[in-house]
Coordinates of C-alpha atoms in Angstrom, one line a residue:
M1 CA 118.7 45.3 69.5
T2 CA 115.9 47.7 68.7
L3 CA 112.4 47.4 69.6
T4 CA 111.2 47.5 65.9
A5 CA 113.6 44.8 65.2
A6 CA 112.0 42.7 67.9
G7 CA 108.7 43.1 66.4
T8 CA 107.3 45.8 68.6
D9 CA 105.0 48.3 67.1
P10 CA 105.2 52.0 67.8
H11 CA 102.2 51.8 69.9
R12 CA 103.9 49.1 72.0
V13 CA 106.8 51.5 72.3
D14 CA 104.8 54.4 73.4
A15 CA 103.3 52.2 76.0
I16 CA 106.7 51.2 77.5
V17 CA 107.8 54.9 77.5
D18 CA 104.8 55.9 79.4
A19 CA 105.1 53.1 81.9
M20 CA 108.9 54.0 82.5
A21 CA 108.0 57.7 83.0
R22 CA 105.1 56.7 85.5
A23 CA 107.6 54.5 87.3
I24 CA 110.0 57.5 87.8
E25 CA 107.3 59.8 89.2
P26 CA 107.1 58.4 92.7
E27 CA 110.8 58.0 93.0
A28 CA 111.7 61.5 92.0
K29 CA 112.6 62.7 95.4
R30 CA 114.5 59.6 96.5
L31 CA 116.5 59.7 93.3
G32 CA 117.3 63.3 93.7
Q33 CA 118.5 62.7 97.4
M34 CA 120.8 59.9 96.1
A35 CA 122.2 62.3 93.6
V36 CA 122.9 65.0 96.2
E37 CA 124.6 62.4 98.6
E38 CA 126.7 60.8 96.0
T39 CA 128.0 63.8 94.0
G40 CA 127.7 66.6 96.6
Y41 CA 126.1 69.0 94.0
G42 CA 122.8 70.7 94.1
N43 CA 119.9 70.3 96.4
V44 CA 117.1 67.6 96.8
A45 CA 114.1 69.8 96.3
D46 CA 115.5 71.1 92.8
K47 CA 116.9 67.6 91.8
R48 CA 113.2 66.3 92.3
V49 CA 111.9 68.8 90.0
K50 CA 114.4 68.0 87.3
N51 CA 113.5 64.4 87.6
L52 CA 109.8 65.1 87.4
F53 CA 110.1 67.6 84.4
N54 CA 111.7 64.6 82.5
A55 CA 109.2 62.1 83.7
L56 CA 106.2 64.2 83.0
S57 CA 106.9 67.1 80.6
V58 CA 109.4 65.3 78.3
A59 CA 107.2 62.1 78.3
D60 CA 104.1 64.2 77.5
Y61 CA 106.1 65.7 74.5
L62 CA 107.0 62.3 73.4
R63 CA 103.7 60.8 73.4
D64 CA 102.5 63.2 70.7
I65 CA 105.1 62.8 68.2
K66 CA 106.0 60.1 65.7
T67 CA 109.1 58.4 65.6
L68 CA 108.6 55.1 64.0
G69 CA 106.8 53.9 61.0
M70 CA 105.5 56.2 58.5
L71 CA 106.0 59.8 59.7
W72 CA 104.4 61.4 56.8
S73 CA 103.6 61.3 53.1
D74 CA 102.5 63.8 50.5
E75 CA 100.5 62.6 47.5
N76 CA 101.5 65.5 45.5
T77 CA 105.2 65.0 45.6
K78 CA 104.7 61.1 46.0
V79 CA 107.3 60.9 48.8
A80 CA 106.7 59.2 52.2
A81 CA 109.0 59.3 55.1
F82 CA 109.6 56.4 57.6
G83 CA 111.2 56.5 60.9
E84 CA 113.7 53.7 61.7
P85 CA 116.0 53.2 64.8
M86 CA 119.4 54.2 64.9
G87 CA 120.5 51.2 67.0
V88 CA 122.5 51.3 70.2
V89 CA 123.0 54.8 71.9
A90 CA 126.0 55.5 74.0
A91 CA 124.7 58.0 76.5
L92 CA 127.3 60.0 78.5
I93 CA 125.7 61.4 81.6
P94 CA 127.2 64.5 83.6
V95 CA 127.8 64.6 87.3
T96 CA 125.8 67.7 87.5
N97 CA 122.3 66.1 86.4
P98 CA 123.1 62.4 87.0
T99 CA 119.6 61.1 87.3
S100 CA 117.4 63.5 85.4
T101 CA 119.9 63.2 82.3
I102 CA 119.4 59.5 82.4
I103 CA 115.6 59.9 82.7
F104 CA 115.6 62.0 79.7
K105 CA 118.0 60.0 77.4
V106 CA 116.4 56.7 78.2
L107 CA 112.9 57.9 77.4
S108 CA 114.1 59.6 74.2
A109 CA 116.3 56.6 73.0
V110 CA 113.3 53.9 73.6
K111 CA 110.8 56.3 72.1
A112 CA 113.1 56.1 68.9
G113 CA 113.3 52.2 69.3
N114 CA 116.7 52.2 70.3
A115 CA 118.8 50.4 72.9
I116 CA 120.8 52.6 75.3
V117 CA 123.9 52.1 77.5
C118 CA 124.5 54.8 80.0
A119 CA 127.8 55.9 81.0
P120 CA 127.8 58.0 84.3
H121 CA 130.3 60.1 85.8
P122 CA 132.2 58.2 88.5
R123 CA 130.7 60.4 91.2
G124 CA 127.2 59.4 89.8
V125 CA 127.3 55.7 89.4
K126 CA 125.0 54.6 92.5
C127 CA 122.2 56.9 91.5
G128 CA 122.6 56.5 87.8
L129 CA 122.4 52.6 88.3
E130 CA 119.2 52.9 90.5
T131 CA 117.4 55.2 87.9
V132 CA 118.5 52.7 85.1
R133 CA 117.1 49.7 87.3
I134 CA 113.8 51.4 87.8
M135 CA 113.1 52.0 83.9
A136 CA 114.6 48.9 82.7
E137 CA 112.6 46.7 85.0
V138 CA 109.6 48.2 83.9
A139 CA 110.4 47.9 80.2
T140 CA 111.5 44.4 80.4
G141 CA 108.4 43.7 82.4
M142 CA 106.3 44.9 79.4
G143 CA 108.1 42.6 77.0
A144 CA 110.9 44.8 75.7
P145 CA 114.1 42.9 75.1
A146 CA 116.4 42.1 78.1
G147 CA 119.4 44.5 78.1
L148 CA 117.8 47.0 76.1
I149 CA 118.5 49.7 78.8
Q150 CA 121.8 49.5 80.5
C151 CA 124.3 51.3 82.6
L152 CA 127.9 51.0 83.3
D153 CA 128.6 50.0 86.8
Q154 CA 132.4 50.4 86.8
V155 CA 133.3 53.7 85.1
T156 CA 136.6 54.7 83.8
Q157 CA 137.8 57.1 81.0
Q158 CA 139.1 54.1 79.1
G159 CA 135.8 52.1 79.4
T160 CA 133.6 55.1 78.4
A161 CA 135.9 55.5 75.3
E162 CA 135.4 51.9 74.4
L163 CA 131.7 52.0 74.8
M164 CA 131.4 55.1 72.5
R165 CA 133.8 53.3 69.9
H166 CA 132.6 49.9 70.1
R167 CA 131.2 48.6 66.8
R168 CA 127.8 48.1 67.9
T169 CA 127.5 51.7 69.1
S170 CA 125.4 53.7 66.5
V171 CA 125.2 57.2 67.9
V172 CA 126.7 59.1 71.0
M173 CA 124.8 61.3 73.0
A174 CA 127.3 63.3 75.3
T175 CA 126.5 65.9 77.9
G176 CA 129.3 66.9 80.0
G177 CA 132.5 69.3 80.3
P178 CA 134.6 70.0 77.3
A179 CA 136.9 67.2 77.6
M180 CA 134.0 64.7 77.6
V181 CA 132.6 66.5 74.5
K182 CA 136.0 66.5 72.7
A183 CA 136.4 62.7 73.5
A184 CA 132.9 62.0 72.2
Y185 CA 133.6 63.9 68.8
S186 CA 136.8 61.9 68.5
S187 CA 135.3 58.5 68.7
G188 CA 134.7 58.1 65.3
K189 CA 130.8 57.6 65.8
P190 CA 127.9 60.0 64.8
T191 CA 127.7 62.3 67.9
L192 CA 125.2 64.6 69.5
A193 CA 127.1 66.7 72.1
V194 CA 126.5 70.0 73.7
G195 CA 129.1 72.7 74.6
A196 CA 129.2 75.2 77.6
G197 CA 126.9 78.0 78.0
N198 CA 127.7 81.4 79.3
V199 CA 124.2 82.9 79.1
P200 CA 123.8 86.7 79.1
C201 CA 120.6 88.3 80.6
Y202 CA 119.9 91.8 79.2
V203 CA 117.5 93.8 81.2
H204 CA 116.1 96.7 78.9
K205 CA 114.7 99.9 80.4
S206 CA 111.3 99.2 79.1
K207 CA 110.9 96.6 81.8
A208 CA 110.9 99.6 84.4
D209 CA 107.4 98.8 85.8
D210 CA 108.0 95.0 85.8
I211 CA 111.5 95.0 87.5
S212 CA 110.6 93.0 90.6
E213 CA 109.4 90.1 88.3
V214 CA 112.3 90.2 86.3
A215 CA 114.6 90.2 89.5
E216 CA 112.6 87.1 90.9
Q217 CA 112.9 85.5 87.5
I218 CA 116.6 85.9 87.4
I219 CA 117.2 84.7 91.1
V220 CA 114.8 81.5 90.9
S221 CA 116.6 80.6 87.7
K222 CA 120.2 81.1 88.8
C223 CA 119.8 79.4 92.4
F224 CA 118.0 76.5 90.8
D225 CA 119.9 73.3 92.0
Y226 CA 122.6 75.6 93.2
G227 CA 123.3 76.7 89.5
T228 CA 124.2 73.3 88.1
A229 CA 122.3 74.0 84.9
C230 CA 124.2 75.5 82.1
V231 CA 121.3 77.2 80.8
S232 CA 120.9 79.2 83.7
E233 CA 121.8 83.0 83.7
Q234 CA 125.5 83.9 84.2
A235 CA 125.6 87.6 83.8
V236 CA 123.0 90.2 84.2
I237 CA 123.2 93.2 81.8
A238 CA 121.0 96.3 82.9
D239 CA 120.4 99.5 81.2
R240 CA 121.6 102.5 83.4
E241 CA 117.9 103.7 83.8
V242 CA 116.8 100.3 85.6
A243 CA 120.1 99.2 87.0
R244 CA 119.6 100.8 90.4
D245 CA 116.1 99.5 90.9
L246 CA 117.1 96.1 89.7
R247 CA 120.0 95.8 92.3
H248 CA 117.6 96.8 95.1
E249 CA 114.9 94.3 93.7
L250 CA 117.7 91.5 93.4
K251 CA 118.8 92.1 97.0
L252 CA 115.1 91.7 98.1
H253 CA 114.7 88.4 96.4
G254 CA 117.9 86.9 98.0
G255 CA 120.8 88.5 96.1
Y256 CA 124.0 89.3 97.7
F257 CA 126.3 92.0 96.3
C258 CA 129.9 91.2 97.0
T259 CA 132.5 93.6 97.6
P260 CA 135.4 93.8 95.1
A261 CA 137.7 92.0 97.5
E262 CA 134.9 89.3 98.3
A263 CA 134.3 88.9 94.5
D264 CA 138.1 88.2 93.9
R265 CA 138.3 85.6 96.6
L266 CA 135.1 84.0 95.3
A267 CA 136.7 83.7 91.8
A268 CA 139.8 82.2 93.4
V269 CA 137.7 79.2 95.0
I270 CA 135.2 78.9 92.1
F271 CA 138.3 78.5 89.6
N272 CA 141.6 76.9 89.5
G273 CA 142.7 79.0 86.6
P274 CA 141.4 79.9 82.9
R275 CA 138.8 77.3 81.8
A276 CA 139.5 75.2 84.8
M277 CA 136.4 75.3 87.2
N278 CA 137.2 73.8 90.5
P279 CA 135.0 70.6 90.9
E280 CA 134.6 70.9 94.5
R281 CA 133.0 74.3 94.3
V282 CA 130.3 73.3 91.6
G283 CA 126.7 73.1 92.8
Q284 CA 127.3 74.4 96.1
S285 CA 125.1 76.8 98.2
P286 CA 125.9 80.6 98.5
A287 CA 126.7 80.0 102.1
A288 CA 129.1 77.4 101.4
L289 CA 130.8 79.4 98.7
A290 CA 131.1 82.5 100.8
Q291 CA 132.5 80.4 103.7
A292 CA 135.1 79.0 101.3
A293 CA 136.0 82.4 100.2
G294 CA 136.4 83.8 103.7
F295 CA 133.1 86.1 104.1
S296 CA 129.7 85.6 105.4
V297 CA 126.4 86.4 104.0
P298 CA 122.7 86.8 105.4
P299 CA 120.9 83.6 106.3
R300 CA 118.6 83.7 103.2
T301 CA 120.9 84.4 100.4
R302 CA 120.2 82.7 97.3
V303 CA 122.6 84.1 94.8
L304 CA 126.1 86.0 95.1
I305 CA 126.5 88.7 92.7
S306 CA 129.7 90.4 91.6
E307 CA 129.6 93.7 89.9
E308 CA 131.9 93.5 86.7
S309 CA 133.1 96.1 84.1
E310 CA 135.4 93.8 81.9
I311 CA 134.8 90.5 80.1
G312 CA 137.5 87.7 79.9
W313 CA 139.7 85.5 82.0
Q314 CA 141.3 88.6 83.6
R315 CA 137.8 88.7 85.4
P316 CA 137.0 85.0 85.9
L317 CA 133.3 85.7 87.3
S318 CA 132.4 86.9 83.7
A319 CA 132.7 83.3 82.5
E320 CA 130.2 80.3 83.0
K321 CA 129.8 79.5 86.8
L322 CA 128.1 76.3 87.7
N323 CA 127.2 77.5 91.1
P324 CA 124.7 80.4 92.4
V325 CA 126.8 83.2 91.4
L326 CA 126.1 86.1 88.8
A327 CA 128.2 88.9 87.2
F328 CA 126.3 92.1 86.9
Y329 CA 127.0 94.9 84.4
E330 CA 125.5 98.3 83.9
A331 CA 125.0 99.4 80.4
K332 CA 125.0 103.0 79.3
N333 CA 122.4 102.5 76.6
T334 CA 120.5 99.9 74.6
D335 CA 123.4 99.5 72.2
H336 CA 126.0 99.1 75.0
G337 CA 123.8 96.6 76.7
I338 CA 123.3 94.5 73.6
Q339 CA 127.1 94.8 72.8
L340 CA 127.8 93.5 76.3
S341 CA 125.4 90.5 76.1
H342 CA 127.0 89.5 72.7
Q343 CA 130.4 89.6 74.1
I344 CA 129.5 87.7 77.2
A345 CA 127.9 84.8 75.0
Q346 CA 131.0 84.9 72.6
F347 CA 133.2 84.6 75.9
E348 CA 133.1 80.8 76.5
G349 CA 129.5 80.5 75.5
W350 CA 129.3 80.4 71.8
G351 CA 125.9 78.9 70.6
H352 CA 124.1 78.1 73.8
T353 CA 121.4 80.6 74.9
A354 CA 120.9 84.2 75.6
V355 CA 118.1 86.1 77.7
V356 CA 116.3 89.3 77.0
H357 CA 113.7 91.2 79.3
S358 CA 112.2 93.8 76.9
N359 CA 108.7 95.1 76.1
D360 CA 110.3 96.5 72.8
P361 CA 110.0 94.3 69.9
D362 CA 112.7 96.1 67.9
V363 CA 115.0 95.6 70.9
V364 CA 114.3 91.9 70.9
A365 CA 115.0 91.7 67.2
R366 CA 118.1 93.4 67.5
Y367 CA 119.2 91.4 70.6
S368 CA 118.5 88.1 68.6
A369 CA 121.7 88.6 66.5
A370 CA 123.3 87.1 69.6
P371 CA 125.5 83.8 68.5
T372 CA 123.4 81.4 70.3
G373 CA 121.0 78.7 69.4
R374 CA 118.2 80.1 71.7
V375 CA 117.1 83.5 72.6
L376 CA 114.4 83.7 75.3
V377 CA 112.4 86.5 75.9
N378 CA 110.8 87.5 79.3
T379 CA 111.2 84.4 81.0
P380 CA 113.7 82.6 83.3
A381 CA 116.6 81.1 81.4
I382 CA 116.4 77.5 82.8
M383 CA 112.5 77.2 82.6
G384 CA 112.7 78.7 79.1
G385 CA 115.6 77.0 77.6
M386 CA 114.4 73.5 78.8
G387 CA 111.1 74.0 77.3
Y388 CA 108.9 74.4 80.3
S389 CA 107.9 78.2 80.2
T390 CA 108.3 78.4 76.3
D391 CA 107.2 76.0 73.4
L392 CA 110.7 75.0 72.8
E393 CA 110.8 70.9 72.8
P394 CA 111.2 69.8 76.3
S395 CA 114.7 68.8 76.5
F396 CA 117.8 68.1 78.9
M397 CA 120.0 68.2 76.1
L398 CA 120.6 71.7 74.4
G399 CA 122.6 71.9 71.0
T400 CA 125.0 74.6 70.8
G401 CA 125.4 74.4 66.9
T402 CA 128.3 74.9 64.8
W403 CA 129.3 78.1 66.8
S404 CA 130.8 75.8 69.5
G405 CA 131.3 72.6 67.3
S406 CA 128.1 70.9 67.9
I407 CA 126.1 69.2 65.0
T408 CA 122.9 70.9 66.0
S409 CA 121.5 74.0 67.7
D410 CA 118.2 72.2 68.5
N411 CA 116.8 71.2 71.7
V412 CA 117.6 67.4 71.2
T413 CA 114.6 65.0 71.2
A414 CA 113.9 61.5 70.4
L415 CA 113.5 62.9 66.5
H416 CA 117.4 63.2 66.6
L417 CA 117.7 59.5 67.3
I418 CA 116.1 58.0 64.2
N419 CA 117.0 57.6 60.6
I420 CA 114.4 58.9 58.3
K421 CA 114.1 56.9 55.2
R422 CA 112.1 58.4 52.1
V423 CA 110.2 56.4 49.7
A424 CA 109.9 58.3 46.6
Y425 CA 107.9 57.4 43.4
E426 CA 108.8 58.8 40.0
C427 CA 106.7 62.2 39.6
R428 CA 108.0 63.5 36.3
P429 CA 109.3 61.4 33.1
W430 CA 113.0 60.6 33.8
R431 CA 113.9 61.2 30.0
D432 CA 112.9 64.9 30.3
I433 CA 116.3 65.6 31.7
Y434 CA 117.9 65.3 28.3
E435 CA 115.3 67.5 26.7
Q436 CA 115.7 70.2 29.4
Y437 CA 119.5 70.1 29.9
G438 CA 120.7 68.3 26.9
E439 CA 123.3 70.0 24.3
D440 CA 120.7 71.2 22.1
A441 CA 118.1 72.4 24.7

């Protein structure tokens, strides 16, 4: 059932979305606490921020866009566009962001007039159910149909697969690991799914005077929620002219450079093999990761850093790492720095995001040839990619495009959850086609 089908106008939909967002705000910390306790991933302070970003920034964005009814009309072309709901959204929720992703997807789906059924990860059922309960109670209290917003309370792979394939499911929104994304695209339903991200961060020599700010951005972004966001930096590539100072500043801001032996032991606990991230090490603190790898770090360490020179599974730390661990490369020159960055993106990160810190517009233009859907300039990857420190659409679902088999490279929003109907009047005589293209024309 959709809100518009129940006779609710777009203004009523907006009121419900706003009310659900307001209901989440005072619960943001509690939901974050529940997520950390249930999943064992991340930290409460940053989970709270993620929840608030969706309840405030995403909600603010949704308030200003049209999704239902007439979207636009053009008197000259005699075409008008109308937004209509898709129907029922099957929303797959990742264990790394079990509450914030639900907030984002519920607000977006309802803004588009859809019903939504959330399928959380088995390790995120309790916090997922509680997040849905808060939002659903508000919606039904304002007259929304009962059952408009639901969450599976018993989660299995088979059950999630049945949800995606169900005859009443109209579209699938899948956020999660490669297996989940593959299953979503195999469901036979229209699917919005996102792939992995191996985000390179190139620091050009033109940032020499701002190197402390660059280091702080990198550290804050990578340690945010203990690295559980796939949009955070994965590898830093620094020009030789600034590499030494950047290392120093990274250390001052909480970076710990591992010895080669420590880095090898760290890789062994983070990965079980190629393309096999150890789920028990995702979203863990630097101290916990170091302890598991058999070494110790200073008390205020925020990110573990490994000096690397190769890219590929022979050096696992050059891949995506969903924890506060960075690879660090020194580039011989600008060409080499851009080359290394593009290679990182091509290694397990096609289509996602790349970051460049540079004051040279020509370097930014060259760097932007990276095979990614987003190129962020002079900003932390996580804040820029999700649309907080940039004017990208605020989103917790970042498309990776056909580079990685996704249908979109956009920051996914409610506008991706509507069908757009065009009403078009005749604007030129139809018989003219024979005069223009006829045999004797």
